Amino acid sequence: MPARLAVLISGNGSNLQAILDAIRMRVLDAEVVVVVSNRKAAYGLERAAKAGVPTRYHPLKPYRDAERSREEYDADLAQIVKEFSPDYVILVGWMHIFTNQFLRHFPYRVINLHPALPGKFPGAHAIEDAFAAFTRGEIKGTGVMVHLVPDEQVDRGPVLLTGDVPIYPTDTLETLRNRIQQTEHKVLVQAIARLIEGDE
Ligand code: GAR
């Protein structure tokens, strides 16, 4: 049985595309059962629709406006995702931090992709932070990681796979970003493939 993947995005969705392509090429024995975005304009929603994958839009703003808590937002998100009975929930650029109101529904089934190596540059600006550290002579390279999300910590958890990314003196932020994203697409697909194979 193909593994059922719920993919949570906030933006471009290039990593979602890498998953969809790997499924189409039969590199991954999986099915994306739903794509959820917290941003309506996320291009990833179009990628999902093109692939015939159901999409859901779940914005935080109405909760903030109604002074409803992040826990309530997360509990509702969990219900949306649970409807599709996923084996794994894959975070690719989902720019919200989770509370246990979401995580408790999917223990050891939430996987995050982050554009830095374990313990380095957590948060939403990892690529910018690595580039600045390189410019200051503090690092020679960076990388990407795929890890489990067991709790509420940001960009931390048991590491499933990493990939190294060199930085060159001729790099701009954009060339570095491109190299990191190319690596992410491969490492993410490989990590999911390993998880799925481990479950068989
Ligand atoms: C990816 O680079 C992912 O690693 C990053 O968001 C990007 C989404 O790109 N996630 C984080 O920074 C998590 N802290 P995409 O929408 O093109 O897949």
PDB file of C-alpha atoms and ligand atoms in Angstrom:
ATOM      1  CA  MET A   1       0.000   0.000   0.000  1.00  0.00           C
ATOM      2  CA  PRO A   2       1.442   3.422  -0.904  1.00  0.00           C
ATOM      3  CA  ALA A   3       2.246   5.521   2.169  1.00  0.00           C
ATOM      4  CA  ARG A   4      -0.225   8.342   2.744  1.00  0.00           C
ATOM      5  CA  LEU A   5       1.492  11.721   3.021  1.00  0.00           C
ATOM      6  CA  ALA A   6      -0.038  14.976   4.241  1.00  0.00           C
ATOM      7  CA  VAL A   7       2.173  17.880   3.157  1.00  0.00           C
ATOM      8  CA  LEU A   8       2.050  21.249   4.928  1.00  0.00           C
ATOM      9  CA  ILE A   9       3.384  24.282   3.079  1.00  0.00           C
ATOM     10  CA  SER A  10       3.473  28.061   3.305  1.00  0.00           C
ATOM     11  CA  GLY A  11       4.945  29.098  -0.012  1.00  0.00           C
ATOM     12  CA  ASN A  12       6.500  28.035  -3.275  1.00  0.00           C
ATOM     13  CA  GLY A  13       6.204  24.307  -2.683  1.00  0.00           C
ATOM     14  CA  SER A  14       9.303  23.276  -4.648  1.00  0.00           C
ATOM     15  CA  ASN A  15       9.825  20.454  -2.155  1.00  0.00           C
ATOM     16  CA  LEU A  16       6.206  19.387  -2.523  1.00  0.00           C
ATOM     17  CA  GLN A  17       6.927  19.252  -6.265  1.00  0.00           C
ATOM     18  CA  ALA A  18       9.976  17.064  -5.616  1.00  0.00           C
ATOM     19  CA  ILE A  19       7.724  14.646  -3.679  1.00  0.00           C
ATOM     20  CA  LEU A  20       5.039  14.666  -6.388  1.00  0.00           C
ATOM     21  CA  ASP A  21       7.677  14.081  -9.102  1.00  0.00           C
ATOM     22  CA  ALA A  22       9.282  11.232  -7.149  1.00  0.00           C
ATOM     23  CA  ILE A  23       5.868   9.578  -6.765  1.00  0.00           C
ATOM     24  CA  ARG A  24       5.149   9.998 -10.484  1.00  0.00           C
ATOM     25  CA  MET A  25       8.551   8.484 -11.339  1.00  0.00           C
ATOM     26  CA  ARG A  26       7.841   5.628  -8.871  1.00  0.00           C
ATOM     27  CA  VAL A  27      10.866   6.519  -6.769  1.00  0.00           C
ATOM     28  CA  LEU A  28       8.492   6.893  -3.827  1.00  0.00           C
ATOM     29  CA  ASP A  29       5.785   4.363  -3.075  1.00  0.00           C
ATOM     30  CA  ALA A  30       3.490   7.040  -1.697  1.00  0.00           C
ATOM     31  CA  GLU A  31       0.480   9.225  -2.315  1.00  0.00           C
ATOM     32  CA  VAL A  32       0.043  12.854  -1.284  1.00  0.00           C
ATOM     33  CA  VAL A  33      -3.436  12.742   0.242  1.00  0.00           C
ATOM     34  CA  VAL A  34      -3.723  16.447   1.126  1.00  0.00           C
ATOM     35  CA  VAL A  35      -1.733  19.664   0.922  1.00  0.00           C
ATOM     36  CA  VAL A  36      -2.488  22.262   3.597  1.00  0.00           C
ATOM     37  CA  SER A  37      -1.284  25.864   3.390  1.00  0.00           C
ATOM     38  CA  ASN A  38      -1.563  28.676   5.918  1.00  0.00           C
ATOM     39  CA  ARG A  39      -1.210  31.152   3.025  1.00  0.00           C
ATOM     40  CA  LYS A  40      -3.833  31.437   0.314  1.00  0.00           C
ATOM     41  CA  ALA A  41      -1.345  32.681  -2.299  1.00  0.00           C
ATOM     42  CA  ALA A  42       1.088  29.797  -1.750  1.00  0.00           C
ATOM     43  CA  TYR A  43       2.131  28.559  -5.197  1.00  0.00           C
ATOM     44  CA  GLY A  44       2.340  25.066  -3.745  1.00  0.00           C
ATOM     45  CA  LEU A  45      -1.484  24.983  -3.689  1.00  0.00           C
ATOM     46  CA  GLU A  46      -1.460  25.324  -7.476  1.00  0.00           C
ATOM     47  CA  ARG A  47       1.135  22.579  -7.787  1.00  0.00           C
ATOM     48  CA  ALA A  48      -1.111  20.328  -5.697  1.00  0.00           C
ATOM     49  CA  ALA A  49      -4.224  21.151  -7.694  1.00  0.00           C
ATOM     50  CA  LYS A  50      -2.354  20.426 -10.950  1.00  0.00           C
ATOM     51  CA  ALA A  51      -1.431  17.001  -9.572  1.00  0.00           C
ATOM     52  CA  GLY A  52      -5.062  16.358  -8.565  1.00  0.00           C
ATOM     53  CA  VAL A  53      -4.276  16.480  -4.835  1.00  0.00           C
ATOM     54  CA  PRO A  54      -6.935  17.878  -2.458  1.00  0.00           C
ATOM     55  CA  THR A  55      -5.930  21.181  -0.834  1.00  0.00           C
ATOM     56  CA  ARG A  56      -6.950  22.970   2.343  1.00  0.00           C
ATOM     57  CA  TYR A  57      -6.290  26.562   3.399  1.00  0.00           C
ATOM     58  CA  HIS A  58      -5.964  27.100   7.147  1.00  0.00           C
ATOM     59  CA  PRO A  59      -4.976  30.688   8.036  1.00  0.00           C
ATOM     60  CA  LEU A  60      -3.976  31.818  11.502  1.00  0.00           C
ATOM     61  CA  LYS A  61      -5.275  35.380  11.201  1.00  0.00           C
ATOM     62  CA  PRO A  62      -8.965  34.666  11.923  1.00  0.00           C
ATOM     63  CA  TYR A  63      -7.904  32.936  15.148  1.00  0.00           C
ATOM     64  CA  ARG A  64      -5.748  35.919  16.146  1.00  0.00           C
ATOM     65  CA  ASP A  65      -8.548  38.349  15.281  1.00  0.00           C
ATOM     66  CA  ALA A  66     -10.989  36.373  17.439  1.00  0.00           C
ATOM     67  CA  GLU A  67      -8.392  36.105  20.221  1.00  0.00           C
ATOM     68  CA  ARG A  68      -8.443  32.370  19.860  1.00  0.00           C
ATOM     69  CA  SER A  69      -5.287  30.560  20.892  1.00  0.00           C
ATOM     70  CA  ARG A  70      -2.573  28.874  18.905  1.00  0.00           C
ATOM     71  CA  GLU A  71      -3.670  25.642  20.589  1.00  0.00           C
ATOM     72  CA  GLU A  72      -7.144  26.023  19.079  1.00  0.00           C
ATOM     73  CA  TYR A  73      -5.636  26.720  15.667  1.00  0.00           C
ATOM     74  CA  ASP A  74      -3.476  23.611  15.959  1.00  0.00           C
ATOM     75  CA  ALA A  75      -6.322  21.425  17.212  1.00  0.00           C
ATOM     76  CA  ASP A  76      -8.428  22.441  14.180  1.00  0.00           C
ATOM     77  CA  LEU A  77      -5.460  21.855  11.872  1.00  0.00           C
ATOM     78  CA  ALA A  78      -5.071  18.366  13.340  1.00  0.00           C
ATOM     79  CA  GLN A  79      -8.735  17.621  12.564  1.00  0.00           C
ATOM     80  CA  ILE A  80      -8.304  18.783   8.952  1.00  0.00           C
ATOM     81  CA  VAL A  81      -5.222  16.588   8.510  1.00  0.00           C
ATOM     82  CA  LYS A  82      -6.687  13.586  10.351  1.00  0.00           C
ATOM     83  CA  GLU A  83      -9.607  13.477   7.938  1.00  0.00           C
ATOM     84  CA  PHE A  84      -7.112  12.203   5.355  1.00  0.00           C
ATOM     85  CA  SER A  85      -5.612   9.510   7.643  1.00  0.00           C
ATOM     86  CA  PRO A  86      -1.979  10.196   6.749  1.00  0.00           C
ATOM     87  CA  ASP A  87       0.872   7.875   7.664  1.00  0.00           C
ATOM     88  CA  TYR A  88       3.210  10.871   7.760  1.00  0.00           C
ATOM     89  CA  VAL A  89       2.851  14.639   7.997  1.00  0.00           C
ATOM     90  CA  ILE A  90       5.623  16.361   6.061  1.00  0.00           C
ATOM     91  CA  LEU A  91       6.474  19.982   6.838  1.00  0.00           C
ATOM     92  CA  VAL A  92       8.082  21.700   3.881  1.00  0.00           C
ATOM     93  CA  GLY A  93       8.368  25.372   4.590  1.00  0.00           C
ATOM     94  CA  TRP A  94       5.451  25.372   7.056  1.00  0.00           C
ATOM     95  CA  MET A  95       6.330  28.555   8.879  1.00  0.00           C
ATOM     96  CA  HIS A  96       4.365  28.023  12.087  1.00  0.00           C
ATOM     97  CA  ILE A  97       5.695  26.412  15.234  1.00  0.00           C
ATOM     98  CA  PHE A  98       3.562  23.546  16.433  1.00  0.00           C
ATOM     99  CA  THR A  99       2.059  23.044  19.845  1.00  0.00           C
ATOM    100  CA  ASN A 100       1.259  19.636  21.240  1.00  0.00           C
ATOM    101  CA  GLN A 101      -2.363  20.176  20.276  1.00  0.00           C
ATOM    102  CA  PHE A 102      -1.237  19.225  16.796  1.00  0.00           C
ATOM    103  CA  LEU A 103       1.707  16.949  17.517  1.00  0.00           C
ATOM    104  CA  ARG A 104      -0.061  14.637  19.970  1.00  0.00           C
ATOM    105  CA  HIS A 105      -2.271  13.385  17.130  1.00  0.00           C
ATOM    106  CA  PHE A 106       0.725  12.246  15.053  1.00  0.00           C
ATOM    107  CA  PRO A 107       3.402  10.945  17.452  1.00  0.00           C
ATOM    108  CA  TYR A 108       6.697  10.359  15.634  1.00  0.00           C
ATOM    109  CA  ARG A 109       4.879  10.873  12.342  1.00  0.00           C
ATOM    110  CA  VAL A 110       5.680  14.561  11.792  1.00  0.00           C
ATOM    111  CA  ILE A 111       8.742  15.235   9.661  1.00  0.00           C
ATOM    112  CA  ASN A 112      10.388  18.594   9.058  1.00  0.00           C
ATOM    113  CA  LEU A 113      12.769  19.754   6.380  1.00  0.00           C
ATOM    114  CA  HIS A 114      15.188  22.495   7.394  1.00  0.00           C
ATOM    115  CA  PRO A 115      17.820  24.263   5.287  1.00  0.00           C
ATOM    116  CA  ALA A 116      20.670  23.899   7.807  1.00  0.00           C
ATOM    117  CA  LEU A 117      22.593  21.143   9.544  1.00  0.00           C
ATOM    118  CA  PRO A 118      21.507  19.794  12.977  1.00  0.00           C
ATOM    119  CA  GLY A 119      21.904  22.375  15.724  1.00  0.00           C
ATOM    120  CA  LYS A 120      22.772  25.209  13.304  1.00  0.00           C
ATOM    121  CA  PHE A 121      20.665  28.192  12.281  1.00  0.00           C
ATOM    122  CA  PRO A 122      17.137  27.276  13.445  1.00  0.00           C
ATOM    123  CA  GLY A 123      14.209  29.437  12.378  1.00  0.00           C
ATOM    124  CA  ALA A 124      12.910  31.042   9.239  1.00  0.00           C
ATOM    125  CA  HIS A 125      16.184  32.642   8.024  1.00  0.00           C
ATOM    126  CA  ALA A 126      18.594  29.714   8.062  1.00  0.00           C
ATOM    127  CA  ILE A 127      20.018  30.359   4.590  1.00  0.00           C
ATOM    128  CA  GLU A 128      20.565  34.076   5.235  1.00  0.00           C
ATOM    129  CA  ASP A 129      22.136  33.247   8.620  1.00  0.00           C
ATOM    130  CA  ALA A 130      24.513  30.673   7.090  1.00  0.00           C
ATOM    131  CA  PHE A 131      25.521  33.076   4.319  1.00  0.00           C
ATOM    132  CA  ALA A 132      26.244  35.820   6.881  1.00  0.00           C
ATOM    133  CA  ALA A 133      28.281  33.380   9.025  1.00  0.00           C
ATOM    134  CA  PHE A 134      30.279  32.389   5.928  1.00  0.00           C
ATOM    135  CA  THR A 135      30.920  36.046   5.091  1.00  0.00           C
ATOM    136  CA  ARG A 136      32.250  36.542   8.633  1.00  0.00           C
ATOM    137  CA  GLY A 137      34.605  33.561   8.135  1.00  0.00           C
ATOM    138  CA  GLU A 138      32.810  31.447  10.774  1.00  0.00           C
ATOM    139  CA  ILE A 139      31.774  28.501   8.560  1.00  0.00           C
ATOM    140  CA  LYS A 140      32.999  26.925   5.321  1.00  0.00           C
ATOM    141  CA  GLY A 141      29.817  25.151   4.370  1.00  0.00           C
ATOM    142  CA  THR A 142      26.260  24.465   5.384  1.00  0.00           C
ATOM    143  CA  GLY A 143      23.665  21.796   4.664  1.00  0.00           C
ATOM    144  CA  VAL A 144      20.126  20.565   5.022  1.00  0.00           C
ATOM    145  CA  MET A 145      18.391  18.102   7.319  1.00  0.00           C
ATOM    146  CA  VAL A 146      15.238  16.077   7.604  1.00  0.00           C
ATOM    147  CA  HIS A 147      14.192  15.324  11.165  1.00  0.00           C
ATOM    148  CA  LEU A 148      11.297  14.073  13.245  1.00  0.00           C
ATOM    149  CA  VAL A 149       9.309  16.663  15.200  1.00  0.00           C
ATOM    150  CA  PRO A 150       8.617  15.013  18.557  1.00  0.00           C
ATOM    151  CA  ASP A 151       7.891  18.184  20.529  1.00  0.00           C
ATOM    152  CA  GLU A 152       7.522  21.949  20.411  1.00  0.00           C
ATOM    153  CA  GLN A 153      11.190  22.785  19.783  1.00  0.00           C
ATOM    154  CA  VAL A 154      12.009  24.671  16.585  1.00  0.00           C
ATOM    155  CA  ASP A 155      13.924  22.843  13.839  1.00  0.00           C
ATOM    156  CA  ARG A 156      15.153  20.156  16.246  1.00  0.00           C
ATOM    157  CA  GLY A 157      14.478  16.476  16.752  1.00  0.00           C
ATOM    158  CA  PRO A 158      15.856  13.047  15.847  1.00  0.00           C
ATOM    159  CA  VAL A 159      17.682  13.456  12.539  1.00  0.00           C
ATOM    160  CA  LEU A 160      16.674  11.167   9.681  1.00  0.00           C
ATOM    161  CA  LEU A 161      19.068  12.418   7.015  1.00  0.00           C
ATOM    162  CA  THR A 162      21.409  15.320   6.323  1.00  0.00           C
ATOM    163  CA  GLY A 163      23.067  16.649   3.200  1.00  0.00           C
ATOM    164  CA  ASP A 164      26.155  18.862   3.037  1.00  0.00           C
ATOM    165  CA  VAL A 165      26.191  21.980   0.905  1.00  0.00           C
ATOM    166  CA  PRO A 166      29.452  23.786   0.137  1.00  0.00           C
ATOM    167  CA  ILE A 167      29.638  27.575   0.086  1.00  0.00           C
ATOM    168  CA  TYR A 168      31.967  29.241  -2.410  1.00  0.00           C
ATOM    169  CA  PRO A 169      33.540  32.698  -2.166  1.00  0.00           C
ATOM    170  CA  THR A 170      31.810  33.587  -5.444  1.00  0.00           C
ATOM    171  CA  ASP A 171      28.365  32.726  -4.020  1.00  0.00           C
ATOM    172  CA  THR A 172      25.587  35.242  -3.636  1.00  0.00           C
ATOM    173  CA  LEU A 173      22.672  34.567  -1.324  1.00  0.00           C
ATOM    174  CA  GLU A 174      20.693  33.491  -4.394  1.00  0.00           C
ATOM    175  CA  THR A 175      23.265  31.008  -5.745  1.00  0.00           C
ATOM    176  CA  LEU A 176      23.593  29.523  -2.262  1.00  0.00           C
ATOM    177  CA  ARG A 177      19.814  29.336  -1.897  1.00  0.00           C
ATOM    178  CA  ASN A 178      19.558  27.495  -5.234  1.00  0.00           C
ATOM    179  CA  ARG A 179      22.246  24.989  -4.256  1.00  0.00           C
ATOM    180  CA  ILE A 180      20.573  24.368  -0.898  1.00  0.00           C
ATOM    181  CA  GLN A 181      17.195  23.844  -2.529  1.00  0.00           C
ATOM    182  CA  GLN A 182      18.594  21.374  -5.082  1.00  0.00           C
ATOM    183  CA  THR A 183      20.065  19.400  -2.174  1.00  0.00           C
ATOM    184  CA  GLU A 184      16.819  19.610  -0.197  1.00  0.00           C
ATOM    185  CA  HIS A 185      14.813  18.071  -3.023  1.00  0.00           C
ATOM    186  CA  LYS A 186      17.081  15.013  -3.082  1.00  0.00           C
ATOM    187  CA  VAL A 187      17.549  14.592   0.669  1.00  0.00           C
ATOM    188  CA  LEU A 188      13.837  14.977   1.404  1.00  0.00           C
ATOM    189  CA  VAL A 189      12.809  12.325  -1.115  1.00  0.00           C
ATOM    190  CA  GLN A 190      15.529   9.964   0.131  1.00  0.00           C
ATOM    191  CA  ALA A 191      14.489  10.443   3.760  1.00  0.00           C
ATOM    192  CA  ILE A 192      10.829   9.751   2.984  1.00  0.00           C
ATOM    193  CA  ALA A 193      11.796   6.691   0.923  1.00  0.00           C
ATOM    194  CA  ARG A 194      13.782   5.318   3.863  1.00  0.00           C
ATOM    195  CA  LEU A 195      10.929   5.907   6.287  1.00  0.00           C
ATOM    196  CA  ILE A 196       8.461   4.183   4.006  1.00  0.00           C
ATOM    197  CA  GLU A 197      10.788   1.236   3.422  1.00  0.00           C
ATOM    198  CA  GLY A 198      11.365   0.957   7.180  1.00  0.00           C
ATOM    199  CA  ASP A 199       7.599   0.648   7.681  1.00  0.00           C
ATOM    200  CA  GLU A 200       7.090  -2.145   5.152  1.00  0.00           C
TER     201      GLU A 200
HETATM  202  C1  GAR B   1      12.664  25.122   2.312  1.00  0.00           C
HETATM  203  O1  GAR B   1      13.948  25.625   2.055  1.00  0.00           O
HETATM  204  C2  GAR B   1      12.586  24.565   3.732  1.00  0.00           C
HETATM  205  O2  GAR B   1      13.755  23.937   4.140  1.00  0.00           O
HETATM  206  C3  GAR B   1      12.353  25.831   4.511  1.00  0.00           C
HETATM  207  O3  GAR B   1      11.390  26.501   3.731  1.00  0.00           O
HETATM  208  C4  GAR B   1      11.666  26.269   2.347  1.00  0.00           C
HETATM  209  C5  GAR B   1      10.392  25.951   1.598  1.00  0.00           C
HETATM  210  O4  GAR B   1      10.643  25.904   0.221  1.00  0.00           O
HETATM  211  N1  GAR B   1      11.914  25.545   5.870  1.00  0.00           N
HETATM  212  C6  GAR B   1      12.364  26.186   6.947  1.00  0.00           C
HETATM  213  O5  GAR B   1      13.127  27.141   6.892  1.00  0.00           O
HETATM  214  C7  GAR B   1      11.872  25.637   8.286  1.00  0.00           C
HETATM  215  N2  GAR B   1      12.464  26.329   9.354  1.00  0.00           N
HETATM  216  P1  GAR B   1       9.554  25.330  -0.801  1.00  0.00           P
HETATM  217  O6  GAR B   1       8.213  26.020  -0.467  1.00  0.00           O
HETATM  218  O7  GAR B   1      10.045  25.730  -2.163  1.00  0.00           O
HETATM  219  O8  GAR B   1       9.462  23.847  -0.612  1.00  0.00           O
END
